[in-house]
Amino acid sequence: MLSYIFRRLCGAVPTILVVVTVCFTMLQLTPGGPFDSERKVSPEVLANLQAKYHLNEPIYKQYGYYLNNLLHGDLGASFRYADWSVNSLVGNALPISLTIGCTSMVLALFFGVLLGIVAALKQNSLVDYFVMFLSNFGSAVPSFVIGPVLVLVFCLWTPLLPFGEFRLTPAYILLPVALLTLINVSTLGRVMRGSLIEVLNSNYIRTARAKGLPLRTIVLRHALKPALLPIVTLLGPLAVATIAQAVVTESVFAIPGIGRLLVNGAINRDYTLVLGLVLLVAIATVLFNLIVDVVYALLDPRIRY
Amino acid sequence: MLFQKAKRQALAESLSATTDAVIEGRSPWADARRRFLKNKAAVASLIVLLVIGILIVAGPWVLPHAFDDTDMDAMNFAPTLQGFHLFGTDDLGRDLLVRTLIGGRISFMVGILGTVVSVVIGVSWGAVAGFFGGRIDALMMRFVDVMYALPFMLFAILLMTFFGRNLVLMFVALGAISWLDMARIVRGQTLSLKSKEFVEAAHAIGVPRRHIIFRHIVPNLLGIVVVYATVTIPNVILTESVLSFLGMGVQEPMTSWGVLVDEGQSKMEAMPWLLLIPGFMLSLTLYCANYVGDGLRDALDPKDR
């Protein structure tokens, strides 16, 4: 197992390198640079700025500088936010995104699995209809519609929750966490329901029923583990999306998180910031996929590495 | 003799009538239509979508206001009969009903055009990769993998800055970011079609490869492509709305549902209808489109008949 993990990590290095290279190329190909603002900068100042960030040198040299810095753990200086390094910008945004993202992932996992189990056991019951409605609602109604409506109802019409400059306190993260949880529960609940129904129809569950095991034991001891496999598969991409790419939620609730940082960086053509964040997302994706595969092996004894 | 001939003819007719009756089966299409019509949720959703479609096409012609008409005497109206502003007006006195309908036109057009583009790219990419196989396949699919690993929003933003000025090119860009799933599905199907006898026969009589791909393989992919395209339409609409919501999609005075929701969000405290009406229309459309897509999938691609 340990050697498998090691091999996977080694295999991930070229993948991440390719992602960074493609992203670097795409940024260079897109017209416009970080210093093309509304206000014209005098040519001398522009030349100085470009020299400072090595923008006047050939692209392969810029790429070399970037990789060299990267090897030293330095993501470079932000082009747009003077005096900020990408490391410190990401360092400020990451705890916020992690807190909100992880909280909502844990909640969504719990409620999604719970609702999915109940819906699968009692098909066509009220809970089942609720889960199906929730999954349709969550996949159809965009979060940038639900989010403002939540703000309208809970912050503006009834002053239950504060709204304004974001602070990392329970009152401020309640609504964003609720929104992200709702979206994820809608997916997880539907998948859990479907996979549990499929497992419950399989032969070994019929055997378990035939030998007279109580329903409780059948579900918890025999059906739950294999039914959880699709959920585990989903968790990787879902977690990355919830933590690092919750752009809409972050802009609705004015949260200075990773997602907004990436979008602003891309709009401002802040090369180093975007590259740094893409690197972060790529590493997170690789790590989450690795964790998923390890959990897979723990859940399903047929899988060996 | 004459009598016998007439008798024989009658017999032949009745025979052919019976064979006709035997042959008179259900074509796959009639079968699919019957299955779709039995799905009440899908049919109801289709009707709602048709009504919305008629409204957004005909509405702006019938209504007395233009989408960019400003009316200084009718600013910030709540929904009212005065001046026939049924959905109210925004802070420039523009009629929200007409703007919602025009925004709907843009959103529908984006959905359809973007999907066409994504189908063209995805089908060609997947069919070529699947057909040639080997190193070409590995290379092409590895490219798709890299695109998956890049944050979707980043790619979208860069393409929008490339093409954002021109509305039609923007639609193309939206299609160009949603072809990845299509390419994967088509590749898988092509791999299985490739080894079928009729493709072998085409090879044997010396049909050029290009013709085999586009004349023999692609037409056989049609079913799954149509099904998947109906699922793609709401996704493209949603992507456009998210980008517009973040201020990168359709530019003023042109509008889309995403733009309207964004405007509405910034003024929701004083004028909630600016948020709620476009948000409701967008959600309703996506909700119905999802149901129609699911219905078509179940009708055309039934796993268990």
mmCIF file with all atom_site columns, N, CA and C in Angstrom, chain A residues 148-179:
data_model
loop_
_atom_site.group_PDB
_atom_site.id
_atom_site.type_symbol
_atom_site.label_atom_id
_atom_site.label_alt_id
_atom_site.label_comp_id
_atom_site.label_asym_id
_atom_site.label_entity_id
_atom_site.label_seq_id
_atom_site.pdbx_PDB_ins_code
_atom_site.Cartn_x
_atom_site.Cartn_y
_atom_site.Cartn_z
_atom_site.occupancy
_atom_site.B_iso_or_equiv
_atom_site.pdbx_formal_charge
_atom_site.auth_seq_id
_atom_site.auth_comp_id
_atom_site.auth_asym_id
_atom_site.auth_atom_id
_atom_site.pdbx_PDB_model_num
ATOM 1  N N  . PRO A 1 148 ? -28.543 34.927 -3.288 1.00 0.00 ? 148 PRO A N  1
ATOM 2  C CA . PRO A 1 148 ? -29.138 36.236 -3.008 1.00 0.00 ? 148 PRO A CA 1
ATOM 3  C C  . PRO A 1 148 ? -30.497 36.145 -2.315 1.00 0.00 ? 148 PRO A C  1
ATOM 4  N N  . VAL A 1 149 ? -31.294 35.131 -2.674 1.00 0.00 ? 149 VAL A N  1
ATOM 5  C CA . VAL A 1 149 ? -32.593 35.000 -2.013 1.00 0.00 ? 149 VAL A CA 1
ATOM 6  C C  . VAL A 1 149 ? -32.398 34.718 -0.527 1.00 0.00 ? 149 VAL A C  1
ATOM 7  N N  . LEU A 1 150 ? -31.424 33.859 -0.197 1.00 0.00 ? 150 LEU A N  1
ATOM 8  C CA . LEU A 1 150 ? -31.107 33.596 1.211  1.00 0.00 ? 150 LEU A CA 1
ATOM 9  C C  . LEU A 1 150 ? -30.713 34.893 1.921  1.00 0.00 ? 150 LEU A C  1
ATOM 10 N N  . VAL A 1 151 ? -29.852 35.672 1.273  1.00 0.00 ? 151 VAL A N  1
ATOM 11 C CA . VAL A 1 151 ? -29.431 36.942 1.867  1.00 0.00 ? 151 VAL A CA 1
ATOM 12 C C  . VAL A 1 151 ? -30.641 37.838 2.079  1.00 0.00 ? 151 VAL A C  1
ATOM 13 N N  . LEU A 1 152 ? -31.495 37.886 1.050  1.00 0.00 ? 152 LEU A N  1
ATOM 14 C CA . LEU A 1 152 ? -32.688 38.730 1.118  1.00 0.00 ? 152 LEU A CA 1
ATOM 15 C C  . LEU A 1 152 ? -33.552 38.339 2.314  1.00 0.00 ? 152 LEU A C  1
ATOM 16 N N  . VAL A 1 153 ? -33.777 37.041 2.477  1.00 0.00 ? 153 VAL A N  1
ATOM 17 C CA . VAL A 1 153 ? -34.701 36.581 3.510  1.00 0.00 ? 153 VAL A CA 1
ATOM 18 C C  . VAL A 1 153 ? -34.079 36.693 4.901  1.00 0.00 ? 153 VAL A C  1
ATOM 19 N N  . PHE A 1 154 ? -32.833 36.243 5.055  1.00 0.00 ? 154 PHE A N  1
ATOM 20 C CA . PHE A 1 154 ? -32.273 36.121 6.404  1.00 0.00 ? 154 PHE A CA 1
ATOM 21 C C  . PHE A 1 154 ? -31.472 37.333 6.850  1.00 0.00 ? 154 PHE A C  1
ATOM 22 N N  . CYS A 1 155 ? -31.021 38.172 5.910  1.00 0.00 ? 155 CYS A N  1
ATOM 23 C CA . CYS A 1 155 ? -30.201 39.313 6.318  1.00 0.00 ? 155 CYS A CA 1
ATOM 24 C C  . CYS A 1 155 ? -30.946 40.630 6.150  1.00 0.00 ? 155 CYS A C  1
ATOM 25 N N  . LEU A 1 156 ? -31.756 40.742 5.107  1.00 0.00 ? 156 LEU A N  1
ATOM 26 C CA . LEU A 1 156 ? -32.343 42.045 4.813  1.00 0.00 ? 156 LEU A CA 1
ATOM 27 C C  . LEU A 1 156 ? -33.779 42.151 5.309  1.00 0.00 ? 156 LEU A C  1
ATOM 28 N N  . TRP A 1 157 ? -34.622 41.150 4.990  1.00 0.00 ? 157 TRP A N  1
ATOM 29 C CA . TRP A 1 157 ? -36.016 41.239 5.419  1.00 0.00 ? 157 TRP A CA 1
ATOM 30 C C  . TRP A 1 157 ? -36.150 40.960 6.913  1.00 0.00 ? 157 TRP A C  1
ATOM 31 N N  . THR A 1 158 ? -35.439 39.935 7.390  1.00 0.00 ? 158 THR A N  1
ATOM 32 C CA . THR A 1 158 ? -35.406 39.683 8.832  1.00 0.00 ? 158 THR A CA 1
ATOM 33 C C  . THR A 1 158 ? -33.953 39.777 9.266  1.00 0.00 ? 158 THR A C  1
ATOM 34 N N  . PRO A 1 159 ? -33.636 40.652 10.206 1.00 0.00 ? 159 PRO A N  1
ATOM 35 C CA . PRO A 1 159 ? -32.215 40.850 10.569 1.00 0.00 ? 159 PRO A CA 1
ATOM 36 C C  . PRO A 1 159 ? -31.694 39.734 11.462 1.00 0.00 ? 159 PRO A C  1
ATOM 37 N N  . LEU A 1 160 ? -31.833 38.487 11.007 1.00 0.00 ? 160 LEU A N  1
ATOM 38 C CA . LEU A 1 160 ? -31.370 37.362 11.813 1.00 0.00 ? 160 LEU A CA 1
ATOM 39 C C  . LEU A 1 160 ? -29.855 37.226 11.746 1.00 0.00 ? 160 LEU A C  1
ATOM 40 N N  . LEU A 1 161 ? -29.311 37.459 10.554 1.00 0.00 ? 161 LEU A N  1
ATOM 41 C CA . LEU A 1 161 ? -27.883 37.229 10.351 1.00 0.00 ? 161 LEU A CA 1
ATOM 42 C C  . LEU A 1 161 ? -27.233 38.502 9.821  1.00 0.00 ? 161 LEU A C  1
ATOM 43 N N  . PRO A 1 162 ? -25.973 38.691 10.140 1.00 0.00 ? 162 PRO A N  1
ATOM 44 C CA . PRO A 1 162 ? -25.286 39.909 9.672  1.00 0.00 ? 162 PRO A CA 1
ATOM 45 C C  . PRO A 1 162 ? -24.887 39.780 8.210  1.00 0.00 ? 162 PRO A C  1
ATOM 46 N N  . PHE A 1 163 ? -24.822 40.881 7.522  1.00 0.00 ? 163 PHE A N  1
ATOM 47 C CA . PHE A 1 163 ? -24.343 40.877 6.147  1.00 0.00 ? 163 PHE A CA 1
ATOM 48 C C  . PHE A 1 163 ? -23.481 42.112 5.967  1.00 0.00 ? 163 PHE A C  1
ATOM 49 N N  . GLY A 1 164 ? -22.357 41.959 5.361  1.00 0.00 ? 164 GLY A N  1
ATOM 50 C CA . GLY A 1 164 ? -21.474 43.100 5.186  1.00 0.00 ? 164 GLY A CA 1
ATOM 51 C C  . GLY A 1 164 ? -20.069 42.580 5.068  1.00 0.00 ? 164 GLY A C  1
ATOM 52 N N  . GLU A 1 165 ? -19.112 43.320 5.547  1.00 0.00 ? 165 GLU A N  1
ATOM 53 C CA . GLU A 1 165 ? -17.728 42.895 5.403  1.00 0.00 ? 165 GLU A CA 1
ATOM 54 C C  . GLU A 1 165 ? -17.531 41.550 6.096  1.00 0.00 ? 165 GLU A C  1
ATOM 55 N N  . PHE A 1 166 ? -16.936 40.617 5.349  1.00 0.00 ? 166 PHE A N  1
ATOM 56 C CA . PHE A 1 166 ? -16.908 39.236 5.819  1.00 0.00 ? 166 PHE A CA 1
ATOM 57 C C  . PHE A 1 166 ? -15.931 39.047 6.976  1.00 0.00 ? 166 PHE A C  1
ATOM 58 N N  . ARG A 1 167 ? -16.387 38.310 7.988  1.00 0.00 ? 167 ARG A N  1
ATOM 59 C CA . ARG A 1 167 ? -15.481 37.870 9.047  1.00 0.00 ? 167 ARG A CA 1
ATOM 60 C C  . ARG A 1 167 ? -15.674 36.378 9.256  1.00 0.00 ? 167 ARG A C  1
ATOM 61 N N  . LEU A 1 168 ? -14.619 35.727 9.692  1.00 0.00 ? 168 LEU A N  1
ATOM 62 C CA . LEU A 1 168 ? -14.679 34.267 9.821  1.00 0.00 ? 168 LEU A CA 1
ATOM 63 C C  . LEU A 1 168 ? -15.329 33.881 11.147 1.00 0.00 ? 168 LEU A C  1
ATOM 64 N N  . THR A 1 169 ? -16.608 34.184 11.295 1.00 0.00 ? 169 THR A N  1
ATOM 65 C CA . THR A 1 169 ? -17.331 33.808 12.503 1.00 0.00 ? 169 THR A CA 1
ATOM 66 C C  . THR A 1 169 ? -18.545 32.971 12.097 1.00 0.00 ? 169 THR A C  1
ATOM 67 N N  . PRO A 1 170 ? -19.073 32.171 13.035 1.00 0.00 ? 170 PRO A N  1
ATOM 68 C CA . PRO A 1 170 ? -20.203 31.295 12.689 1.00 0.00 ? 170 PRO A CA 1
ATOM 69 C C  . PRO A 1 170 ? -21.363 32.037 12.035 1.00 0.00 ? 170 PRO A C  1
ATOM 70 N N  . ALA A 1 171 ? -21.691 33.240 12.529 1.00 0.00 ? 171 ALA A N  1
ATOM 71 C CA . ALA A 1 171 ? -22.836 33.957 11.973 1.00 0.00 ? 171 ALA A CA 1
ATOM 72 C C  . ALA A 1 171 ? -22.614 34.275 10.496 1.00 0.00 ? 171 ALA A C  1
ATOM 73 N N  . TYR A 1 172 ? -21.371 34.577 10.122 1.00 0.00 ? 172 TYR A N  1
ATOM 74 C CA . TYR A 1 172 ? -21.112 34.950 8.741  1.00 0.00 ? 172 TYR A CA 1
ATOM 75 C C  . TYR A 1 172 ? -21.016 33.744 7.823  1.00 0.00 ? 172 TYR A C  1
ATOM 76 N N  . ILE A 1 173 ? -20.514 32.626 8.347  1.00 0.00 ? 173 ILE A N  1
ATOM 77 C CA . ILE A 1 173 ? -20.350 31.490 7.434  1.00 0.00 ? 173 ILE A CA 1
ATOM 78 C C  . ILE A 1 173 ? -21.586 30.596 7.385  1.00 0.00 ? 173 ILE A C  1
ATOM 79 N N  . LEU A 1 174 ? -22.599 30.899 8.206  1.00 0.00 ? 174 LEU A N  1
ATOM 80 C CA . LEU A 1 174 ? -23.780 30.029 8.257  1.00 0.00 ? 174 LEU A CA 1
ATOM 81 C C  . LEU A 1 174 ? -24.448 29.903 6.875  1.00 0.00 ? 174 LEU A C  1
ATOM 82 N N  . LEU A 1 175 ? -24.747 31.036 6.242  1.00 0.00 ? 175 LEU A N  1
ATOM 83 C CA . LEU A 1 175 ? -25.458 30.987 4.959  1.00 0.00 ? 175 LEU A CA 1
ATOM 84 C C  . LEU A 1 175 ? -24.620 30.368 3.842  1.00 0.00 ? 175 LEU A C  1
ATOM 85 N N  . PRO A 1 176 ? -23.364 30.802 3.652  1.00 0.00 ? 176 PRO A N  1
ATOM 86 C CA . PRO A 1 176 ? -22.582 30.138 2.599  1.00 0.00 ? 176 PRO A CA 1
ATOM 87 C C  . PRO A 1 176 ? -22.449 28.641 2.824  1.00 0.00 ? 176 PRO A C  1
ATOM 88 N N  . VAL A 1 177 ? -22.232 28.229 4.076  1.00 0.00 ? 177 VAL A N  1
ATOM 89 C CA . VAL A 1 177 ? -22.124 26.800 4.346  1.00 0.00 ? 177 VAL A CA 1
ATOM 90 C C  . VAL A 1 177 ? -23.445 26.111 4.006  1.00 0.00 ? 177 VAL A C  1
ATOM 91 N N  . ALA A 1 178 ? -24.558 26.746 4.380  1.00 0.00 ? 178 ALA A N  1
ATOM 92 C CA . ALA A 1 178 ? -25.863 26.152 4.091  1.00 0.00 ? 178 ALA A CA 1
ATOM 93 C C  . ALA A 1 178 ? -26.055 25.998 2.585  1.00 0.00 ? 178 ALA A C  1
ATOM 94 N N  . LEU A 1 179 ? -25.671 27.015 1.821  1.00 0.00 ? 179 LEU A N  1
ATOM 95 C CA . LEU A 1 179 ? -25.853 26.970 0.363  1.00 0.00 ? 179 LEU A CA 1
ATOM 96 C C  . LEU A 1 179 ? -25.019 25.852 -0.260 1.00 0.00 ? 179 LEU A C  1
#
